Amino acid sequence: MISPTVYRGTLPNGQLIAIKRSQRGSLQGGLEFKTEIELLSRVHHKNVVGLTGFCFERAEEMLVYEYVANGTLHESLSGKTGIRLDWMRRLRIALGAARGLQYLHELANPPIIHRDIKSSNILLDERLNAKVSDFGLSKPMGDAEKSHISTQVKGTMGYMDPEYFMTQQLTEKSDVYSFGVVLLELVTARQPIEKGKYIVREVRQRMKRDQVLYSLDEILDPAILAPTPKGLEQFVDLAMRCVEEEGARRPAMGAVVKEIENVMQIAGLNPNADSTSTSATHEGDGKGKHPYTDDSLFVYSGTFPLASN
């Protein structure tokens, strides 16, 4: 599939928006755009990126989203944005993303399996609140499909549920597996597959539960080690339960949310308090890299309809 281009834009009222434009001639891209329109027009949650409008005419395919200022979690963990993610901020990001996924699985009508949860599909706003994004591969779960959906395997290597890969039976626990990999990224700042090493296997082999920080010091991100992160062992335990080989042994997202809330309380945070972090805390000059792939300013001209509220 040809990757779409994303622009920053401005509506007549001054509201910033992000515009994803499909490459012409990309059939698969068109199908994914339609999927996003169908699903995002029905979901509304502070931890799910909002769809503002769309264009589907004259061979132009564009999706218009709320503008999310600080790019992706992947970019911040890799140091591209200059935002310093300490342990407390990572816990809040984990909780926000988990709540977004819990909403999709348990409260959306019909429930939605995302199918491509990864750090580059979790966006961070100006207060570093997490928003789940990119629903091109997502699948709604109908009443007749409460247990699983038999479907062609799609997703991103490194995040993909091995049970789904082997059986082609997609369940909400496939998202739980992918989210577990994201949790491991949050503590290691490593990509899921790096230099031929798979982060799930690396953590599983190195873990020593009778040691401080489970003896994972060598692969933990140094940015979270000073001071010693409270609740890290419980956080890693949760991540490893999420990446169990068998889906039946993984927790549901509601249980994942509650466990992250418990970890936050261990760390001295109130899980129900709104984040007070802002993007002002950067390393260096405080100017983060623009989060979208094209810095062109796309000004709304009235040629595509805005979704009604």
PDB file of C-alpha atoms in Angstrom:
ATOM      1  CA  MET A   1       0.000   0.000   0.000  1.00  0.00           C
ATOM      2  CA  ILE A   2       1.155   3.529  -0.791  1.00  0.00           C
ATOM      3  CA  SER A   3       1.287   5.603   2.388  1.00  0.00           C
ATOM      4  CA  PRO A   4      -0.985   8.641   2.530  1.00  0.00           C
ATOM      5  CA  THR A   5       0.352  12.151   3.050  1.00  0.00           C
ATOM      6  CA  VAL A   6      -0.699  14.094   6.147  1.00  0.00           C
ATOM      7  CA  TYR A   7      -0.933  17.893   6.162  1.00  0.00           C
ATOM      8  CA  ARG A   8      -1.632  20.463   8.815  1.00  0.00           C
ATOM      9  CA  GLY A   9      -4.542  22.748   8.013  1.00  0.00           C
ATOM     10  CA  THR A  10      -6.654  25.576   9.374  1.00  0.00           C
ATOM     11  CA  LEU A  11     -10.439  25.983   9.299  1.00  0.00           C
ATOM     12  CA  PRO A  12     -12.049  29.437   8.808  1.00  0.00           C
ATOM     13  CA  ASN A  13     -12.629  29.665  12.576  1.00  0.00           C
ATOM     14  CA  GLY A  14      -8.908  29.191  13.194  1.00  0.00           C
ATOM     15  CA  GLN A  15      -9.163  25.589  14.395  1.00  0.00           C
ATOM     16  CA  LEU A  16      -6.121  23.515  13.495  1.00  0.00           C
ATOM     17  CA  ILE A  17      -6.785  20.230  11.721  1.00  0.00           C
ATOM     18  CA  ALA A  18      -4.808  17.323  10.294  1.00  0.00           C
ATOM     19  CA  ILE A  19      -5.643  16.213   6.752  1.00  0.00           C
ATOM     20  CA  LYS A  20      -4.742  12.744   5.540  1.00  0.00           C
ATOM     21  CA  ARG A  21      -4.742  12.527   1.762  1.00  0.00           C
ATOM     22  CA  SER A  22      -4.689   9.176  -0.016  1.00  0.00           C
ATOM     23  CA  GLN A  23      -2.403   8.648  -2.990  1.00  0.00           C
ATOM     24  CA  ARG A  24      -4.359   8.350  -6.217  1.00  0.00           C
ATOM     25  CA  GLY A  25      -4.688   4.849  -7.592  1.00  0.00           C
ATOM     26  CA  SER A  26      -4.360   3.172  -4.189  1.00  0.00           C
ATOM     27  CA  LEU A  27      -7.357   0.804  -4.031  1.00  0.00           C
ATOM     28  CA  GLN A  28      -6.398  -0.564  -0.621  1.00  0.00           C
ATOM     29  CA  GLY A  29      -5.957   2.983   0.665  1.00  0.00           C
ATOM     30  CA  GLY A  30      -9.474   3.843  -0.498  1.00  0.00           C
ATOM     31  CA  LEU A  31     -10.952   0.874   1.355  1.00  0.00           C
ATOM     32  CA  GLU A  32      -9.118   1.843   4.526  1.00  0.00           C
ATOM     33  CA  PHE A  33     -10.297   5.456   4.239  1.00  0.00           C
ATOM     34  CA  LYS A  34     -13.913   4.294   4.007  1.00  0.00           C
ATOM     35  CA  THR A  35     -13.418   2.068   7.034  1.00  0.00           C
ATOM     36  CA  GLU A  36     -12.107   5.012   9.056  1.00  0.00           C
ATOM     37  CA  ILE A  37     -15.063   7.185   8.055  1.00  0.00           C
ATOM     38  CA  GLU A  38     -17.571   4.494   9.009  1.00  0.00           C
ATOM     39  CA  LEU A  39     -16.003   3.776  12.373  1.00  0.00           C
ATOM     40  CA  LEU A  40     -14.832   7.218  13.515  1.00  0.00           C
ATOM     41  CA  SER A  41     -18.171   8.834  12.691  1.00  0.00           C
ATOM     42  CA  ARG A  42     -19.664   6.628  15.441  1.00  0.00           C
ATOM     43  CA  VAL A  43     -17.046   6.900  18.192  1.00  0.00           C
ATOM     44  CA  HIS A  44     -16.484   9.803  20.545  1.00  0.00           C
ATOM     45  CA  HIS A  45     -13.971   9.539  23.379  1.00  0.00           C
ATOM     46  CA  LYS A  46     -11.231  11.840  24.617  1.00  0.00           C
ATOM     47  CA  ASN A  47      -8.645   9.097  24.079  1.00  0.00           C
ATOM     48  CA  VAL A  48      -9.681   8.362  20.485  1.00  0.00           C
ATOM     49  CA  VAL A  49      -8.713  10.804  17.729  1.00  0.00           C
ATOM     50  CA  GLY A  50     -11.731  12.742  16.443  1.00  0.00           C
ATOM     51  CA  LEU A  51     -12.867  12.843  12.805  1.00  0.00           C
ATOM     52  CA  THR A  52     -13.898  16.361  11.772  1.00  0.00           C
ATOM     53  CA  GLY A  53     -14.829  15.781   8.124  1.00  0.00           C
ATOM     54  CA  PHE A  54     -13.891  14.087   4.874  1.00  0.00           C
ATOM     55  CA  CYS A  55     -13.745  14.440   1.102  1.00  0.00           C
ATOM     56  CA  PHE A  56     -14.585  11.609  -1.288  1.00  0.00           C
ATOM     57  CA  GLU A  57     -15.037  13.136  -4.745  1.00  0.00           C
ATOM     58  CA  ARG A  58     -13.229  13.751  -8.047  1.00  0.00           C
ATOM     59  CA  ALA A  59     -10.690  11.037  -7.237  1.00  0.00           C
ATOM     60  CA  GLU A  60      -9.709  12.917  -4.054  1.00  0.00           C
ATOM     61  CA  GLU A  61      -9.816  11.001  -0.790  1.00  0.00           C
ATOM     62  CA  MET A  62      -9.130  13.050   2.330  1.00  0.00           C
ATOM     63  CA  LEU A  63      -9.870  12.555   6.006  1.00  0.00           C
ATOM     64  CA  VAL A  64      -9.953  15.583   8.303  1.00  0.00           C
ATOM     65  CA  TYR A  65      -9.052  14.980  11.950  1.00  0.00           C
ATOM     66  CA  GLU A  66      -8.622  17.049  15.040  1.00  0.00           C
ATOM     67  CA  TYR A  67      -5.046  18.344  15.134  1.00  0.00           C
ATOM     68  CA  VAL A  68      -2.933  16.501  17.715  1.00  0.00           C
ATOM     69  CA  ALA A  69       0.044  18.701  18.448  1.00  0.00           C
ATOM     70  CA  ASN A  70       2.803  16.386  19.653  1.00  0.00           C
ATOM     71  CA  GLY A  71       2.860  13.660  17.044  1.00  0.00           C
ATOM     72  CA  THR A  72       3.155   9.981  17.882  1.00  0.00           C
ATOM     73  CA  LEU A  73       4.294   8.126  20.969  1.00  0.00           C
ATOM     74  CA  HIS A  74       6.860   6.367  18.777  1.00  0.00           C
ATOM     75  CA  GLU A  75       8.422   9.705  17.821  1.00  0.00           C
ATOM     76  CA  SER A  76       8.658  10.837  21.441  1.00  0.00           C
ATOM     77  CA  LEU A  77      10.167   7.555  22.638  1.00  0.00           C
ATOM     78  CA  SER A  78      12.769   7.710  19.848  1.00  0.00           C
ATOM     79  CA  GLY A  79      13.703  11.282  20.774  1.00  0.00           C
ATOM     80  CA  LYS A  80      12.457  12.889  17.554  1.00  0.00           C
ATOM     81  CA  THR A  81      10.092  15.363  19.216  1.00  0.00           C
ATOM     82  CA  GLY A  82      12.402  16.518  22.008  1.00  0.00           C
ATOM     83  CA  ILE A  83       9.693  15.823  24.594  1.00  0.00           C
ATOM     84  CA  ARG A  84      11.018  14.264  27.785  1.00  0.00           C
ATOM     85  CA  LEU A  85       8.834  11.364  28.856  1.00  0.00           C
ATOM     86  CA  ASP A  86       9.545  10.580  32.494  1.00  0.00           C
ATOM     87  CA  TRP A  87       7.968   7.650  34.313  1.00  0.00           C
ATOM     88  CA  MET A  88       4.911   9.597  35.476  1.00  0.00           C
ATOM     89  CA  ARG A  89       4.143  10.826  31.973  1.00  0.00           C
ATOM     90  CA  ARG A  90       4.518   7.333  30.541  1.00  0.00           C
ATOM     91  CA  LEU A  91       2.036   6.000  33.062  1.00  0.00           C
ATOM     92  CA  ARG A  92      -0.503   8.665  32.090  1.00  0.00           C
ATOM     93  CA  ILE A  93       0.038   7.893  28.400  1.00  0.00           C
ATOM     94  CA  ALA A  94      -0.430   4.170  29.046  1.00  0.00           C
ATOM     95  CA  LEU A  95      -3.649   4.832  30.953  1.00  0.00           C
ATOM     96  CA  GLY A  96      -5.062   7.146  28.287  1.00  0.00           C
ATOM     97  CA  ALA A  97      -4.355   4.698  25.469  1.00  0.00           C
ATOM     98  CA  ALA A  98      -5.785   1.817  27.530  1.00  0.00           C
ATOM     99  CA  ARG A  99      -8.974   3.772  28.229  1.00  0.00           C
ATOM    100  CA  GLY A 100      -9.330   4.525  24.517  1.00  0.00           C
ATOM    101  CA  LEU A 101      -9.020   0.826  23.689  1.00  0.00           C
ATOM    102  CA  GLN A 102     -11.394  -0.158  26.500  1.00  0.00           C
ATOM    103  CA  TYR A 103     -13.968   2.214  25.017  1.00  0.00           C
ATOM    104  CA  LEU A 104     -13.597   0.632  21.571  1.00  0.00           C
ATOM    105  CA  HIS A 105     -13.944  -2.906  22.959  1.00  0.00           C
ATOM    106  CA  GLU A 106     -16.641  -2.412  25.579  1.00  0.00           C
ATOM    107  CA  LEU A 107     -18.627   0.763  24.943  1.00  0.00           C
ATOM    108  CA  ALA A 108     -18.591   1.457  21.204  1.00  0.00           C
ATOM    109  CA  ASN A 109     -21.681   0.227  19.334  1.00  0.00           C
ATOM    110  CA  PRO A 110     -20.817  -2.084  17.716  1.00  0.00           C
ATOM    111  CA  PRO A 111     -17.572  -2.942  19.549  1.00  0.00           C
ATOM    112  CA  ILE A 112     -14.438  -2.318  17.483  1.00  0.00           C
ATOM    113  CA  ILE A 113     -11.206  -4.304  17.218  1.00  0.00           C
ATOM    114  CA  HIS A 114      -8.473  -1.866  16.193  1.00  0.00           C
ATOM    115  CA  ARG A 115      -6.139  -4.496  14.660  1.00  0.00           C
ATOM    116  CA  ASP A 116      -3.092  -2.200  14.378  1.00  0.00           C
ATOM    117  CA  ILE A 117      -2.259  -0.921  17.856  1.00  0.00           C
ATOM    118  CA  LYS A 118       1.329   0.336  17.935  1.00  0.00           C
ATOM    119  CA  SER A 119       3.232   3.331  19.284  1.00  0.00           C
ATOM    120  CA  SER A 120       3.028   5.150  15.939  1.00  0.00           C
ATOM    121  CA  ASN A 121      -0.793   4.924  16.113  1.00  0.00           C
ATOM    122  CA  ILE A 122      -0.961   6.574  19.545  1.00  0.00           C
ATOM    123  CA  LEU A 123      -0.941  10.360  19.268  1.00  0.00           C
ATOM    124  CA  LEU A 124      -0.053  12.846  22.034  1.00  0.00           C
ATOM    125  CA  ASP A 125      -1.867  16.161  22.351  1.00  0.00           C
ATOM    126  CA  GLU A 126      -0.530  19.407  23.815  1.00  0.00           C
ATOM    127  CA  ARG A 127      -0.998  18.041  27.344  1.00  0.00           C
ATOM    128  CA  LEU A 128       0.469  14.654  26.380  1.00  0.00           C
ATOM    129  CA  ASN A 129      -2.905  12.934  26.606  1.00  0.00           C
ATOM    130  CA  ALA A 130      -2.902   9.780  24.474  1.00  0.00           C
ATOM    131  CA  LYS A 131      -5.294   9.343  21.553  1.00  0.00           C
ATOM    132  CA  VAL A 132      -5.703   6.081  19.648  1.00  0.00           C
ATOM    133  CA  SER A 133      -5.624   6.743  15.892  1.00  0.00           C
ATOM    134  CA  ASP A 134      -5.601   5.130  12.424  1.00  0.00           C
ATOM    135  CA  PHE A 135      -8.613   2.850  12.049  1.00  0.00           C
ATOM    136  CA  GLY A 136      -7.960   1.726   8.476  1.00  0.00           C
ATOM    137  CA  LEU A 137      -7.555  -1.939   9.472  1.00  0.00           C
ATOM    138  CA  SER A 138     -10.197  -1.944  12.203  1.00  0.00           C
ATOM    139  CA  LYS A 139     -13.109  -4.373  12.344  1.00  0.00           C
ATOM    140  CA  PRO A 140     -16.518  -3.913  14.013  1.00  0.00           C
ATOM    141  CA  MET A 141     -17.795  -6.909  15.988  1.00  0.00           C
ATOM    142  CA  GLY A 142     -21.404  -7.831  15.200  1.00  0.00           C
ATOM    143  CA  ASP A 143     -23.689  -9.847  17.480  1.00  0.00           C
ATOM    144  CA  ALA A 144     -22.892 -13.005  15.536  1.00  0.00           C
ATOM    145  CA  GLU A 145     -19.170 -12.448  15.992  1.00  0.00           C
ATOM    146  CA  LYS A 146     -18.842 -12.020  19.746  1.00  0.00           C
ATOM    147  CA  SER A 147     -16.075 -14.604  20.042  1.00  0.00           C
ATOM    148  CA  HIS A 148     -13.962 -13.924  16.966  1.00  0.00           C
ATOM    149  CA  ILE A 149     -13.838 -12.803  13.340  1.00  0.00           C
ATOM    150  CA  SER A 150     -12.224 -15.061  10.744  1.00  0.00           C
ATOM    151  CA  THR A 151     -10.294 -12.681   8.515  1.00  0.00           C
ATOM    152  CA  GLN A 152      -7.133 -12.221   6.482  1.00  0.00           C
ATOM    153  CA  VAL A 153      -4.204 -11.506   8.776  1.00  0.00           C
ATOM    154  CA  LYS A 154      -3.213  -7.834   8.795  1.00  0.00           C
ATOM    155  CA  GLY A 155      -1.246  -5.695  11.187  1.00  0.00           C
ATOM    156  CA  THR A 156       2.344  -4.705  11.923  1.00  0.00           C
ATOM    157  CA  MET A 157       5.156  -7.177  12.532  1.00  0.00           C
ATOM    158  CA  GLY A 158       6.373  -7.046  16.100  1.00  0.00           C
ATOM    159  CA  TYR A 159       2.953  -6.085  17.425  1.00  0.00           C
ATOM    160  CA  MET A 160       0.913  -8.883  15.896  1.00  0.00           C
ATOM    161  CA  ASP A 161      -0.848 -11.425  18.081  1.00  0.00           C
ATOM    162  CA  PRO A 162       0.795 -14.827  17.304  1.00  0.00           C
ATOM    163  CA  GLU A 163      -2.492 -16.655  17.929  1.00  0.00           C
ATOM    164  CA  TYR A 164      -4.273 -14.471  15.368  1.00  0.00           C
ATOM    165  CA  PHE A 165      -1.383 -14.955  12.957  1.00  0.00           C
ATOM    166  CA  MET A 166      -1.656 -18.748  13.227  1.00  0.00           C
ATOM    167  CA  THR A 167      -5.448 -19.148  13.268  1.00  0.00           C
ATOM    168  CA  GLN A 168      -6.662 -16.071  11.324  1.00  0.00           C
ATOM    169  CA  GLN A 169      -9.248 -15.653  14.083  1.00  0.00           C
ATOM    170  CA  LEU A 170      -9.303 -12.035  15.230  1.00  0.00           C
ATOM    171  CA  THR A 171     -10.521 -11.194  18.754  1.00  0.00           C
ATOM    172  CA  GLU A 172     -10.305  -8.200  21.059  1.00  0.00           C
ATOM    173  CA  LYS A 173      -7.451 -10.068  22.787  1.00  0.00           C
ATOM    174  CA  SER A 174      -5.404  -9.468  19.611  1.00  0.00           C
ATOM    175  CA  ASP A 175      -5.470  -5.748  20.480  1.00  0.00           C
ATOM    176  CA  VAL A 176      -4.505  -6.622  24.055  1.00  0.00           C
ATOM    177  CA  TYR A 177      -1.386  -8.401  22.782  1.00  0.00           C
ATOM    178  CA  SER A 178      -0.386  -5.412  20.654  1.00  0.00           C
ATOM    179  CA  PHE A 179      -0.977  -3.087  23.595  1.00  0.00           C
ATOM    180  CA  GLY A 180       1.270  -5.256  25.753  1.00  0.00           C
ATOM    181  CA  VAL A 181       4.069  -4.688  23.254  1.00  0.00           C
ATOM    182  CA  VAL A 182       3.434  -0.923  23.514  1.00  0.00           C
ATOM    183  CA  LEU A 183       3.757  -1.194  27.314  1.00  0.00           C
ATOM    184  CA  LEU A 184       7.165  -2.825  26.846  1.00  0.00           C
ATOM    185  CA  GLU A 185       8.138   0.002  24.477  1.00  0.00           C
ATOM    186  CA  LEU A 186       7.200   2.490  27.179  1.00  0.00           C
ATOM    187  CA  VAL A 187       9.688   1.002  29.650  1.00  0.00           C
ATOM    188  CA  THR A 188      12.503   0.203  27.198  1.00  0.00           C
ATOM    189  CA  ALA A 189      12.112   2.863  24.457  1.00  0.00           C
ATOM    190  CA  ARG A 190      13.092   0.089  22.049  1.00  0.00           C
ATOM    191  CA  GLN A 191      11.304  -0.913  18.888  1.00  0.00           C
ATOM    192  CA  PRO A 192       9.495  -4.268  19.069  1.00  0.00           C
ATOM    193  CA  ILE A 193      12.022  -5.827  16.713  1.00  0.00           C
ATOM    194  CA  GLU A 194      15.469  -4.252  16.909  1.00  0.00           C
ATOM    195  CA  LYS A 195      18.672  -5.741  15.502  1.00  0.00           C
ATOM    196  CA  GLY A 196      16.907  -9.057  15.075  1.00  0.00           C
ATOM    197  CA  LYS A 197      15.814  -9.174  18.725  1.00  0.00           C
ATOM    198  CA  TYR A 198      12.142  -9.306  19.713  1.00  0.00           C
ATOM    199  CA  ILE A 199      11.386  -7.206  22.775  1.00  0.00           C
ATOM    200  CA  VAL A 200       8.827  -9.683  24.179  1.00  0.00           C
ATOM    201  CA  ARG A 201      11.351 -12.519  24.096  1.00  0.00           C
ATOM    202  CA  GLU A 202      14.150 -10.296  25.445  1.00  0.00           C
ATOM    203  CA  VAL A 203      12.142  -9.249  28.499  1.00  0.00           C
ATOM    204  CA  ARG A 204      10.842 -12.771  29.113  1.00  0.00           C
ATOM    205  CA  GLN A 205      14.357 -14.242  29.058  1.00  0.00           C
ATOM    206  CA  ARG A 206      15.949 -11.540  31.216  1.00  0.00           C
ATOM    207  CA  MET A 207      13.263 -11.229  33.904  1.00  0.00           C
ATOM    208  CA  LYS A 208      14.217 -12.281  37.421  1.00  0.00           C
ATOM    209  CA  ARG A 209      11.273 -11.591  39.684  1.00  0.00           C
ATOM    210  CA  ASP A 210      13.336 -11.904  42.861  1.00  0.00           C
ATOM    211  CA  GLN A 211      15.632  -9.061  41.783  1.00  0.00           C
ATOM    212  CA  VAL A 212      15.196  -5.272  41.959  1.00  0.00           C
ATOM    213  CA  LEU A 213      13.471  -3.986  38.814  1.00  0.00           C
ATOM    214  CA  TYR A 214      13.350  -7.630  37.772  1.00  0.00           C
ATOM    215  CA  SER A 215      17.020  -7.329  36.761  1.00  0.00           C
ATOM    216  CA  LEU A 216      15.965  -5.557  33.564  1.00  0.00           C
ATOM    217  CA  ASP A 217      18.269  -2.567  34.106  1.00  0.00           C
ATOM    218  CA  GLU A 218      20.248  -3.168  30.913  1.00  0.00           C
ATOM    219  CA  ILE A 219      17.234  -2.899  28.636  1.00  0.00           C
ATOM    220  CA  LEU A 220      15.176  -0.304  30.512  1.00  0.00           C
ATOM    221  CA  ASP A 221      15.181   3.239  29.152  1.00  0.00           C
ATOM    222  CA  PRO A 222      17.677   5.248  31.288  1.00  0.00           C
ATOM    223  CA  ALA A 223      15.258   8.212  31.148  1.00  0.00           C
ATOM    224  CA  ILE A 224      12.923   6.481  33.646  1.00  0.00           C
ATOM    225  CA  LEU A 225      15.551   5.140  36.055  1.00  0.00           C
ATOM    226  CA  ALA A 226      16.270   8.308  38.044  1.00  0.00           C
ATOM    227  CA  PRO A 227      14.586   8.296  40.459  1.00  0.00           C
ATOM    228  CA  THR A 228      13.807   4.580  40.640  1.00  0.00           C
ATOM    229  CA  PRO A 229      10.365   4.154  39.044  1.00  0.00           C
ATOM    230  CA  LYS A 230       7.770   3.032  41.584  1.00  0.00           C
ATOM    231  CA  GLY A 231       5.421   0.359  40.307  1.00  0.00           C
ATOM    232  CA  LEU A 232       7.621  -0.678  37.402  1.00  0.00           C
ATOM    233  CA  GLU A 233       7.611  -4.354  38.364  1.00  0.00           C
ATOM    234  CA  GLN A 234       3.797  -4.391  38.433  1.00  0.00           C
ATOM    235  CA  PHE A 235       3.744  -2.565  35.090  1.00  0.00           C
ATOM    236  CA  VAL A 236       6.051  -5.167  33.525  1.00  0.00           C
ATOM    237  CA  ASP A 237       3.929  -7.964  35.028  1.00  0.00           C
ATOM    238  CA  LEU A 238       0.887  -6.464  33.315  1.00  0.00           C
ATOM    239  CA  ALA A 239       2.710  -6.141  29.994  1.00  0.00           C
ATOM    240  CA  MET A 240       3.771  -9.786  30.119  1.00  0.00           C
ATOM    241  CA  ARG A 241       0.210 -10.936  30.896  1.00  0.00           C
ATOM    242  CA  CYS A 242      -0.962  -8.967  27.853  1.00  0.00           C
ATOM    243  CA  VAL A 243       1.549 -10.768  25.595  1.00  0.00           C
ATOM    244  CA  GLU A 244       0.691 -14.297  26.687  1.00  0.00           C
ATOM    245  CA  GLU A 245       0.762 -16.680  23.707  1.00  0.00           C
ATOM    246  CA  GLU A 246      -2.860 -17.754  24.273  1.00  0.00           C
ATOM    247  CA  GLY A 247      -5.511 -15.056  24.043  1.00  0.00           C
ATOM    248  CA  ALA A 248      -7.604 -16.666  26.779  1.00  0.00           C
ATOM    249  CA  ARG A 249      -4.802 -15.992  29.277  1.00  0.00           C
ATOM    250  CA  ARG A 250      -4.640 -12.275  28.481  1.00  0.00           C
ATOM    251  CA  PRO A 251      -6.668  -9.755  30.500  1.00  0.00           C
ATOM    252  CA  ALA A 252      -9.524  -7.772  28.969  1.00  0.00           C
ATOM    253  CA  MET A 253      -8.874  -4.060  28.426  1.00  0.00           C
ATOM    254  CA  GLY A 254     -11.087  -3.154  31.376  1.00  0.00           C
ATOM    255  CA  ALA A 255      -8.778  -5.144  33.653  1.00  0.00           C
ATOM    256  CA  VAL A 256      -5.736  -3.564  31.986  1.00  0.00           C
ATOM    257  CA  VAL A 257      -7.100  -0.089  32.773  1.00  0.00           C
ATOM    258  CA  LYS A 258      -7.652  -0.985  36.433  1.00  0.00           C
ATOM    259  CA  GLU A 259      -4.145  -2.415  36.773  1.00  0.00           C
ATOM    260  CA  ILE A 260      -2.530   0.702  35.267  1.00  0.00           C
ATOM    261  CA  GLU A 261      -4.596   2.796  37.691  1.00  0.00           C
ATOM    262  CA  ASN A 262      -3.201   0.673  40.549  1.00  0.00           C
ATOM    263  CA  VAL A 263       0.360   1.191  39.287  1.00  0.00           C
ATOM    264  CA  MET A 264      -0.243   4.942  39.133  1.00  0.00           C
ATOM    265  CA  GLN A 265      -1.390   4.946  42.754  1.00  0.00           C
ATOM    266  CA  ILE A 266       1.771   3.053  43.734  1.00  0.00           C
ATOM    267  CA  ALA A 267       3.756   5.756  41.923  1.00  0.00           C
ATOM    268  CA  GLY A 268       1.872   8.489  43.811  1.00  0.00           C
ATOM    269  CA  LEU A 269      -0.368   9.640  40.955  1.00  0.00           C
ATOM    270  CA  ASN A 270      -4.113  10.162  40.919  1.00  0.00           C
ATOM    271  CA  PRO A 271      -5.349   8.195  37.893  1.00  0.00           C
ATOM    272  CA  ASN A 272      -8.526  10.293  37.683  1.00  0.00           C
ATOM    273  CA  ALA A 273      -6.803  13.678  37.630  1.00  0.00           C
ATOM    274  CA  ASP A 274      -6.473  15.400  34.264  1.00  0.00           C
ATOM    275  CA  SER A 275      -2.921  15.576  33.004  1.00  0.00           C
ATOM    276  CA  THR A 276      -1.195  18.854  33.809  1.00  0.00           C
ATOM    277  CA  SER A 277       1.791  18.080  31.626  1.00  0.00           C
ATOM    278  CA  THR A 278       2.229  20.232  28.562  1.00  0.00           C
ATOM    279  CA  SER A 279       4.520  20.089  25.582  1.00  0.00           C
ATOM    280  CA  ALA A 280       6.524  22.968  27.056  1.00  0.00           C
ATOM    281  CA  THR A 281       8.881  20.534  28.736  1.00  0.00           C
ATOM    282  CA  HIS A 282      11.256  19.667  25.933  1.00  0.00           C
ATOM    283  CA  GLU A 283      14.904  18.858  25.829  1.00  0.00           C
ATOM    284  CA  GLY A 284      17.074  21.445  24.158  1.00  0.00           C
ATOM    285  CA  ASP A 285      15.300  24.550  22.848  1.00  0.00           C
ATOM    286  CA  GLY A 286      11.793  23.356  23.635  1.00  0.00           C
ATOM    287  CA  LYS A 287      10.712  23.285  20.019  1.00  0.00           C
ATOM    288  CA  GLY A 288       9.465  19.863  19.065  1.00  0.00           C
ATOM    289  CA  LYS A 289       9.672  18.597  15.523  1.00  0.00           C
ATOM    290  CA  HIS A 290       6.477  19.073  13.543  1.00  0.00           C
ATOM    291  CA  PRO A 291       4.524  15.834  13.943  1.00  0.00           C
ATOM    292  CA  TYR A 292       3.209  15.500  10.395  1.00  0.00           C
ATOM    293  CA  THR A 293       5.028  14.335   7.314  1.00  0.00           C
ATOM    294  CA  ASP A 294       4.470  17.506   5.320  1.00  0.00           C
ATOM    295  CA  ASP A 295       4.717  20.979   6.825  1.00  0.00           C
ATOM    296  CA  SER A 296       2.595  22.531   4.076  1.00  0.00           C
ATOM    297  CA  LEU A 297      -0.298  24.628   5.351  1.00  0.00           C
ATOM    298  CA  PHE A 298      -3.523  23.305   3.862  1.00  0.00           C
ATOM    299  CA  VAL A 299      -6.234  25.950   4.366  1.00  0.00           C
ATOM    300  CA  TYR A 300      -9.836  24.715   4.258  1.00  0.00           C
ATOM    301  CA  SER A 301     -11.556  26.068   1.138  1.00  0.00           C
ATOM    302  CA  GLY A 302     -15.051  24.685   1.555  1.00  0.00           C
ATOM    303  CA  THR A 303     -14.604  21.989  -1.084  1.00  0.00           C
ATOM    304  CA  PHE A 304     -15.375  19.113   1.316  1.00  0.00           C
ATOM    305  CA  PRO A 305     -18.119  18.918   3.952  1.00  0.00           C
ATOM    306  CA  LEU A 306     -17.493  19.141   7.655  1.00  0.00           C
ATOM    307  CA  ALA A 307     -19.143  16.460   9.736  1.00  0.00           C
ATOM    308  CA  SER A 308     -22.059  17.714  11.774  1.00  0.00           C
ATOM    309  CA  ASN A 309     -21.820  17.500  15.542  1.00  0.00           C
TER     310      ASN A 309
END
